[in-house]
Coordinates of C-alpha atoms in Angstrom, one line a residue:
M822 CA 82.5 -10.9 186.5
F823 CA 84.6 -11.5 189.4
I824 CA 87.8 -13.3 189.4
L825 CA 89.6 -13.8 193.0
E826 CA 93.2 -14.8 193.3
N827 CA 94.0 -16.5 197.1
A828 CA 90.2 -16.0 198.3
S829 CA 86.7 -17.3 198.1
L830 CA 83.8 -15.0 197.5
Q831 CA 80.3 -15.0 198.4
I832 CA 77.7 -12.5 197.1
V833 CA 75.7 -11.6 200.1
D834 CA 73.1 -9.8 198.6
S835 CA 72.8 -6.9 195.7
E836 CA 70.4 -4.0 194.9
L837 CA 69.8 -1.8 192.2
V838 CA 70.2 2.4 193.0
G839 CA 69.1 4.3 190.0
K840 CA 71.0 2.9 187.3
E841 CA 73.7 0.9 189.6
R842 CA 73.7 -2.0 190.7
R843 CA 75.1 -2.5 194.1
Y844 CA 76.9 -5.8 195.2
R845 CA 77.6 -6.6 198.8
L846 CA 80.4 -9.1 199.0
E847 CA 82.1 -11.5 201.4
L848 CA 85.8 -12.2 200.8
I849 CA 87.4 -15.1 202.6
P850 CA 90.8 -15.2 202.3
D851 CA 92.7 -18.5 201.9
H852 CA 95.9 -17.5 203.6
D853 CA 97.8 -14.2 204.7
G854 CA 99.4 -11.9 202.0
V855 CA 97.5 -10.3 199.0
V856 CA 94.4 -11.1 197.7
S857 CA 93.0 -9.7 194.6
L858 CA 89.4 -9.0 193.3
H859 CA 88.9 -8.2 189.7
F860 CA 86.2 -7.0 188.0
A861 CA 86.4 -8.7 184.3
K862 CA 86.8 -6.3 181.0
N863 CA 83.5 -7.2 178.6
E864 CA 81.3 -9.1 181.2
L865 CA 77.8 -9.3 180.4
G866 CA 75.4 -7.3 183.1
L867 CA 72.3 -5.6 183.3
N868 CA 72.3 -1.8 183.1
G869 CA 69.5 0.7 184.9
E870 CA 66.6 0.1 182.8
G871 CA 66.8 -4.0 182.6
G872 CA 68.7 -3.8 179.9
T873 CA 72.5 -5.4 178.9
K874 CA 75.9 -3.9 178.8
L875 CA 79.2 -4.6 178.5
F876 CA 82.1 -3.7 181.3
E877 CA 84.2 -1.3 179.0
D878 CA 87.1 -1.4 181.5
S879 CA 88.6 -3.8 184.2
N880 CA 89.2 -2.7 187.9
T881 CA 91.3 -4.7 190.4
L882 CA 90.9 -4.2 193.9
I883 CA 93.9 -5.1 196.1
F884 CA 94.0 -6.3 199.9
N885 CA 96.8 -7.2 202.1
V886 CA 95.6 -9.3 204.6
D887 CA 97.4 -10.0 208.3
S888 CA 95.9 -12.4 210.8
E889 CA 98.8 -13.1 212.7
G890 CA 100.4 -10.8 215.8
P891 CA 104.2 -9.6 216.3
Q892 CA 106.3 -12.9 217.2
L893 CA 107.8 -13.1 220.5
Q894 CA 111.1 -14.8 221.7
I895 CA 112.1 -15.1 225.4
S896 CA 115.9 -16.6 225.7
N897 CA 116.8 -18.7 228.5
P898 CA 117.5 -16.7 231.8
S899 CA 121.1 -15.8 232.1
P900 CA 122.2 -17.5 234.5
M901 CA 120.2 -20.8 234.4
S902 CA 121.0 -21.6 238.2
A903 CA 122.4 -19.5 240.8
I904 CA 122.3 -19.1 244.9
T905 CA 119.2 -17.7 246.1
G906 CA 119.6 -13.6 246.2
S907 CA 120.9 -13.7 242.6
S908 CA 119.6 -11.8 239.7
F909 CA 118.3 -13.4 236.7
T910 CA 117.8 -12.2 233.0
W911 CA 115.5 -12.7 230.2
T912 CA 115.8 -11.5 226.5
L913 CA 112.4 -10.7 225.1
T914 CA 112.7 -10.4 221.2
Y915 CA 109.9 -9.2 219.1
S916 CA 109.2 -9.0 214.9
D917 CA 107.0 -8.2 212.7
F918 CA 105.7 -5.2 215.3
S919 CA 104.5 -1.8 214.9
E920 CA 104.8 -1.0 218.7
V921 CA 106.1 -2.8 221.7
S922 CA 104.3 -1.6 225.1
L923 CA 105.4 -4.5 227.4
Q924 CA 105.7 -3.0 231.1
A925 CA 105.8 -4.6 234.2
S926 CA 102.5 -5.3 235.1
D927 CA 102.2 -7.7 232.0
I928 CA 104.6 -10.0 233.2
S929 CA 103.8 -12.7 236.2
L930 CA 105.9 -15.1 238.0
Q931 CA 105.2 -18.7 238.3
R932 CA 107.0 -20.2 241.0
T933 CA 108.1 -23.6 242.7
G934 CA 109.5 -24.8 246.0
T935 CA 109.5 -21.6 248.4
V936 CA 110.6 -18.8 245.9
A937 CA 108.8 -15.7 246.9
N938 CA 109.2 -11.9 246.9
C939 CA 110.9 -11.4 243.6
S940 CA 111.0 -7.9 242.1
V941 CA 110.6 -7.6 238.5
S942 CA 112.2 -5.0 236.4
I943 CA 112.2 -4.5 232.5
S944 CA 114.9 -2.4 230.3
T945 CA 115.0 -1.2 226.6
V946 CA 118.2 -2.2 224.8
S947 CA 116.4 -1.6 221.2
A948 CA 113.1 -0.8 219.6
S949 CA 112.7 -5.1 219.2
V950 CA 114.7 -6.0 222.5
R951 CA 113.7 -5.7 226.1
T952 CA 115.3 -7.5 229.1
V953 CA 113.9 -8.2 232.2
T954 CA 115.4 -9.0 235.2
V955 CA 114.1 -11.0 238.3
S956 CA 115.9 -10.4 241.6
S957 CA 116.0 -10.4 245.0
C958 CA 114.1 -13.9 245.1
T959 CA 113.9 -15.6 248.7
G960 CA 113.6 -19.3 248.9
S961 CA 114.3 -22.2 246.8
G962 CA 113.0 -23.4 243.6
T963 CA 112.0 -22.5 240.0
V964 CA 110.5 -19.0 238.7
R965 CA 109.6 -18.4 235.1
L966 CA 108.3 -15.7 233.3
Q967 CA 104.8 -15.6 232.0
V968 CA 104.2 -12.8 229.7
A969 CA 100.7 -11.5 229.0
D970 CA 98.9 -11.2 225.5
G971 CA 98.8 -7.9 224.2
T972 CA 102.4 -6.6 225.0
A973 CA 103.0 -5.4 221.3
R974 CA 101.0 -4.9 218.0
D975 CA 101.5 -4.7 214.5
A976 CA 100.6 -2.0 211.7
V977 CA 96.6 -3.5 211.2
G978 CA 96.0 -4.0 215.2
N979 CA 97.1 -7.4 215.5
L980 CA 98.5 -8.4 219.2
A981 CA 101.1 -10.4 220.1
A982 CA 100.1 -13.7 221.7
G983 CA 101.8 -14.4 225.2
S984 CA 104.4 -16.5 226.0
L985 CA 106.2 -18.6 228.9
S986 CA 109.9 -18.9 229.7
N987 CA 111.8 -21.7 230.4
G988 CA 112.8 -21.3 234.4
A989 CA 115.6 -20.1 236.8
T990 CA 116.9 -22.3 239.7
L991 CA 117.6 -21.1 242.9
T992 CA 119.5 -22.8 245.5
P993 CA 120.3 -22.2 249.4
T994 CA 123.9 -20.0 250.0
L995 CA 126.4 -23.3 250.7
S996 CA 129.8 -20.8 250.7
T997 CA 130.3 -21.8 253.8
T998 CA 130.2 -25.6 253.2
P999 CA 133.6 -26.5 251.9
N1000 CA 133.8 -29.4 249.1
L1001 CA 135.4 -32.3 251.0
M1002 CA 136.2 -34.2 247.1
K1003 CA 138.7 -31.3 246.1
S1004 CA 141.6 -32.5 244.2
V1005 CA 144.7 -31.9 245.6
L1006 CA 145.3 -30.3 242.2
S1007 CA 143.2 -27.7 242.9
G1008 CA 143.8 -27.5 246.5
G1009 CA 142.0 -29.6 248.4
S1010 CA 143.0 -33.4 249.8
A1011 CA 141.0 -35.7 247.7
S1012 CA 142.6 -37.6 244.7
V1013 CA 141.5 -40.5 242.7
A1014 CA 143.2 -43.7 243.5
E1015 CA 141.7 -46.1 241.3
I1016 CA 139.5 -46.2 237.6
G1017 CA 138.2 -49.2 236.5
V1018 CA 135.4 -51.4 235.1
S1019 CA 133.9 -54.0 237.8
S1020 CA 131.1 -55.3 235.0
G1021 CA 130.7 -55.0 231.7
G1022 CA 132.5 -55.4 228.5
G1023 CA 133.8 -51.8 228.4
G1024 CA 136.9 -50.1 229.6
V1025 CA 138.9 -47.0 231.0
Y1026 CA 139.2 -44.2 228.3
N1027 CA 141.9 -42.4 230.3
G1028 CA 143.6 -44.2 233.5
S1029 CA 145.4 -41.2 234.2
L1030 CA 145.6 -40.1 238.1
N1031 CA 147.5 -37.5 238.2
A1032 CA 147.2 -35.5 234.9
P1033 CA 146.7 -31.9 235.2
C1034 CA 143.1 -30.4 235.4
T1035 CA 143.3 -29.1 232.0
Y1036 CA 143.6 -32.4 230.6
S1037 CA 140.3 -33.6 229.4
W1038 CA 138.7 -36.7 230.1
S1039 CA 140.9 -38.1 232.7
A1040 CA 140.1 -39.3 236.2
S1041 CA 141.9 -37.2 238.5
G1042 CA 140.0 -34.1 236.4
T1043 CA 136.5 -35.5 238.1
L1044 CA 137.5 -33.8 241.5
C1045 CA 139.4 -30.5 240.1
D1046 CA 137.1 -27.7 241.2
D1047 CA 137.7 -24.1 242.2
D1048 CA 134.0 -23.7 243.7
T1049 CA 132.6 -24.3 246.9
Y1050 CA 128.9 -24.6 246.1
S1051 CA 127.4 -27.9 245.5
D1052 CA 124.9 -26.6 242.8
F1053 CA 127.6 -25.3 240.3
V1054 CA 130.7 -26.9 239.1
S1055 CA 132.9 -24.1 237.9
D1056 CA 135.7 -24.1 235.1
V1057 CA 136.4 -20.5 235.9
I1058 CA 140.8 -21.8 236.4
W1059 CA 140.6 -23.8 233.1
G1060 CA 138.0 -22.3 231.1
N1061 CA 135.4 -23.5 228.9
S1062 CA 137.9 -25.6 226.6
Y1063 CA 138.3 -27.7 229.8
D1064 CA 134.6 -28.3 230.2
R1065 CA 135.4 -31.9 229.2
T1066 CA 137.5 -32.8 232.3
G1067 CA 136.5 -35.6 234.0
S1068 CA 136.4 -39.6 234.2
T1069 CA 135.4 -41.4 231.1
W1070 CA 134.7 -45.4 230.3
S1071 CA 134.4 -46.6 227.0
T1072 CA 131.4 -49.0 226.5
Y1073 CA 132.6 -50.8 223.5
G1074 CA 128.7 -51.0 222.8
D1075 CA 128.0 -53.1 225.9
P1076 CA 125.1 -51.2 227.7
T1077 CA 125.6 -53.2 231.2
T1078 CA 129.2 -51.8 231.6
V1079 CA 129.8 -50.3 234.9
G1080 CA 132.8 -47.7 235.7
Y1081 CA 134.2 -47.1 238.9
L1082 CA 136.5 -44.4 240.8
I1083 CA 138.1 -45.3 244.6
V1084 CA 138.7 -41.4 246.0
D1085 CA 140.6 -41.2 249.1
L1086 CA 139.6 -37.9 250.8
G1087 CA 143.2 -37.8 252.5
A1088 CA 141.5 -38.1 256.1
A1089 CA 138.4 -39.2 257.5
R1090 CA 135.7 -37.2 256.8
T1091 CA 132.2 -36.5 257.4
I1092 CA 129.5 -36.7 254.9
G1093 CA 126.1 -35.6 254.6
S1094 CA 125.9 -35.1 251.1
F1095 CA 126.8 -35.6 247.2
S1096 CA 126.6 -34.0 243.8
V1097 CA 127.0 -35.6 240.7
F1098 CA 127.4 -33.5 237.7
Q1099 CA 127.5 -34.3 233.7
M1100 CA 129.9 -33.9 231.1
F1101 CA 129.2 -32.1 228.3
S1102 CA 131.4 -34.1 225.9
D1103 CA 130.7 -37.5 223.7
G1104 CA 128.6 -39.5 226.4
K1105 CA 126.6 -39.3 229.9
V1106 CA 126.3 -40.9 232.8
T1107 CA 122.7 -41.9 233.8
H1108 CA 123.3 -43.9 236.8
V1109 CA 125.3 -44.1 239.9
Q1110 CA 126.0 -45.8 242.9
I1111 CA 128.2 -44.8 246.1
F1112 CA 129.8 -46.9 248.4
A1113 CA 131.7 -45.9 251.8
H1114 CA 134.5 -47.9 253.9
S1115 CA 135.5 -48.0 257.3
S1116 CA 139.3 -48.3 256.6
T1117 CA 141.2 -45.0 257.0
A1118 CA 144.6 -46.9 256.6
D1119 CA 146.9 -46.8 254.0
P1120 CA 146.6 -48.6 251.1
Y1121 CA 143.1 -47.9 249.9
P1122 CA 140.7 -50.8 249.8
A1123 CA 140.3 -53.1 246.8
Q1124 CA 137.3 -52.3 244.6
A1125 CA 135.9 -55.8 245.5
D1126 CA 136.2 -55.6 249.1
G1127 CA 133.6 -56.8 251.0
A1128 CA 133.4 -54.0 253.6
W1129 CA 131.9 -51.3 251.3
T1130 CA 128.9 -50.2 252.5
E1131 CA 126.2 -48.7 249.9
L1132 CA 125.2 -45.0 250.6
T1133 CA 122.3 -45.1 247.6
A1134 CA 119.7 -46.7 247.1
G1135 CA 121.1 -49.0 244.3
M1136 CA 121.7 -47.2 240.8
T1137 CA 120.6 -43.7 241.5
Q1138 CA 119.5 -41.9 238.4
V1139 CA 120.8 -38.8 237.0
G1140 CA 119.3 -35.9 235.0
A1141 CA 120.5 -34.2 232.0
Q1142 CA 121.6 -31.4 233.8
T1143 CA 122.6 -27.9 231.8
L1144 CA 125.7 -26.4 230.6
V1145 CA 125.5 -22.2 231.2
D1146 CA 128.3 -20.3 230.1
D1147 CA 131.3 -22.1 232.5
R1148 CA 129.0 -24.0 235.1
V1149 CA 127.2 -27.2 234.9
T1150 CA 124.0 -26.8 236.6
D1151 CA 121.0 -28.9 238.2
P1152 CA 123.2 -31.8 239.6
L1153 CA 121.9 -34.7 240.8
R1154 CA 122.1 -34.4 245.4
V1155 CA 122.1 -37.1 247.4
N1156 CA 121.2 -36.5 250.8
L1157 CA 122.0 -38.6 253.4
V1158 CA 119.6 -39.7 255.8
T1159 CA 122.7 -40.5 258.6
P1160 CA 125.8 -38.9 258.1
V1161 CA 128.9 -41.1 257.3
S1162 CA 132.5 -40.8 258.7
T1163 CA 134.8 -42.3 256.1
R1164 CA 138.0 -41.7 253.8
Y1165 CA 137.4 -44.0 251.2
L1166 CA 134.5 -43.6 248.6
K1167 CA 133.6 -45.5 245.7
I1168 CA 131.4 -44.5 242.7
H1169 CA 130.0 -46.4 240.4
A1170 CA 128.8 -45.0 236.9
K1171 CA 126.9 -46.2 234.0
N1172 CA 125.2 -44.9 230.7
D1173 CA 122.0 -46.7 229.6
G1174 CA 122.0 -44.2 226.5
S1175 CA 119.2 -42.5 227.5
L1176 CA 120.7 -39.0 227.4
G1177 CA 122.3 -39.5 224.3
N1178 CA 125.7 -41.4 222.8
P1179 CA 125.6 -44.8 224.9
S1180 CA 129.3 -45.6 224.1
Y1181 CA 131.0 -43.4 226.9
I1182 CA 130.0 -43.3 230.5
E1183 CA 131.3 -39.6 231.4
I1184 CA 131.2 -37.5 234.9
R1185 CA 132.5 -34.1 234.8
S1186 CA 132.5 -34.0 238.7
V1187 CA 131.5 -35.1 242.3
K1188 CA 131.4 -33.4 245.3
A1189 CA 131.2 -34.2 249.0
F1190 CA 129.6 -31.8 251.6
A1191 CA 129.4 -31.9 255.9
P1192 CA 125.9 -32.3 256.9

């Protein structure tokens, strides 16, 4: 009597009312979409007096099944990282909805570190798009958006599920802390004295020590910088097309290759911390090791000189980091327990392949800061 498409059917019960047989049915759809229930023509049934008859006509009931609510996508914050007190914006995009009811009370903040006192505001871009701005935060750490369930509904009443955003990173203001490794090519006093390989079968990809900051994969570019914050590398002067500026070594398939740089700061400087930034090109740097030398005289000390003093506890791991617009964020920060006064620094770099292409060791930038 009943023919179904895209569902299963269960007859719960039936009763005879006058000459009509009434059925109570339970339909269980297999999936969202159209469900059809056909009453077949010429099907043998019972009439109201206990006799038999044939259904003379066929009928079809069509149901549109929708069990999924509206979808919500949250963009990465813009910017991904900034100094304390900055504003961060996320874009929220809804689809398959009939109404969006997002309010500030629907958003809670998940914070790490000492982040506090944040303000949240929402603006409407279009029927489907909202922007959420978090501003005036104090402290340092990360902040993420937790959007509650039910901020949108569709035509049949299904609600959007909640969602958790990616985090934005707040760091203390360091604008009064100059980068002591800033290149003579970008207004500083430092320069790369030598680039080479200390172990393994690799080699230097581009050995130029005086190439302009606009050149890709050149050792001199490692110190090019127009920003004084330790948590950013800025390419504002040269633009995104030059985000490949920095030191590059070829491993030639040898994972034991360790590249090195010798940096001349121009004069003795007292250093309390370093920041190391990834390049976003072919390879990565997964580990660095930093040394200082007691000499302040010319010429610079040789790579194998026994008087180099290690400042890091062996090879220190470098994270993946993030390129947002024209800035590399989330650098490795090396804070020295005891500040060191030095003119010459040596940096060892390695790529074990854990962050991607193991064929190249690449460093976008290294910065040094006073205590």
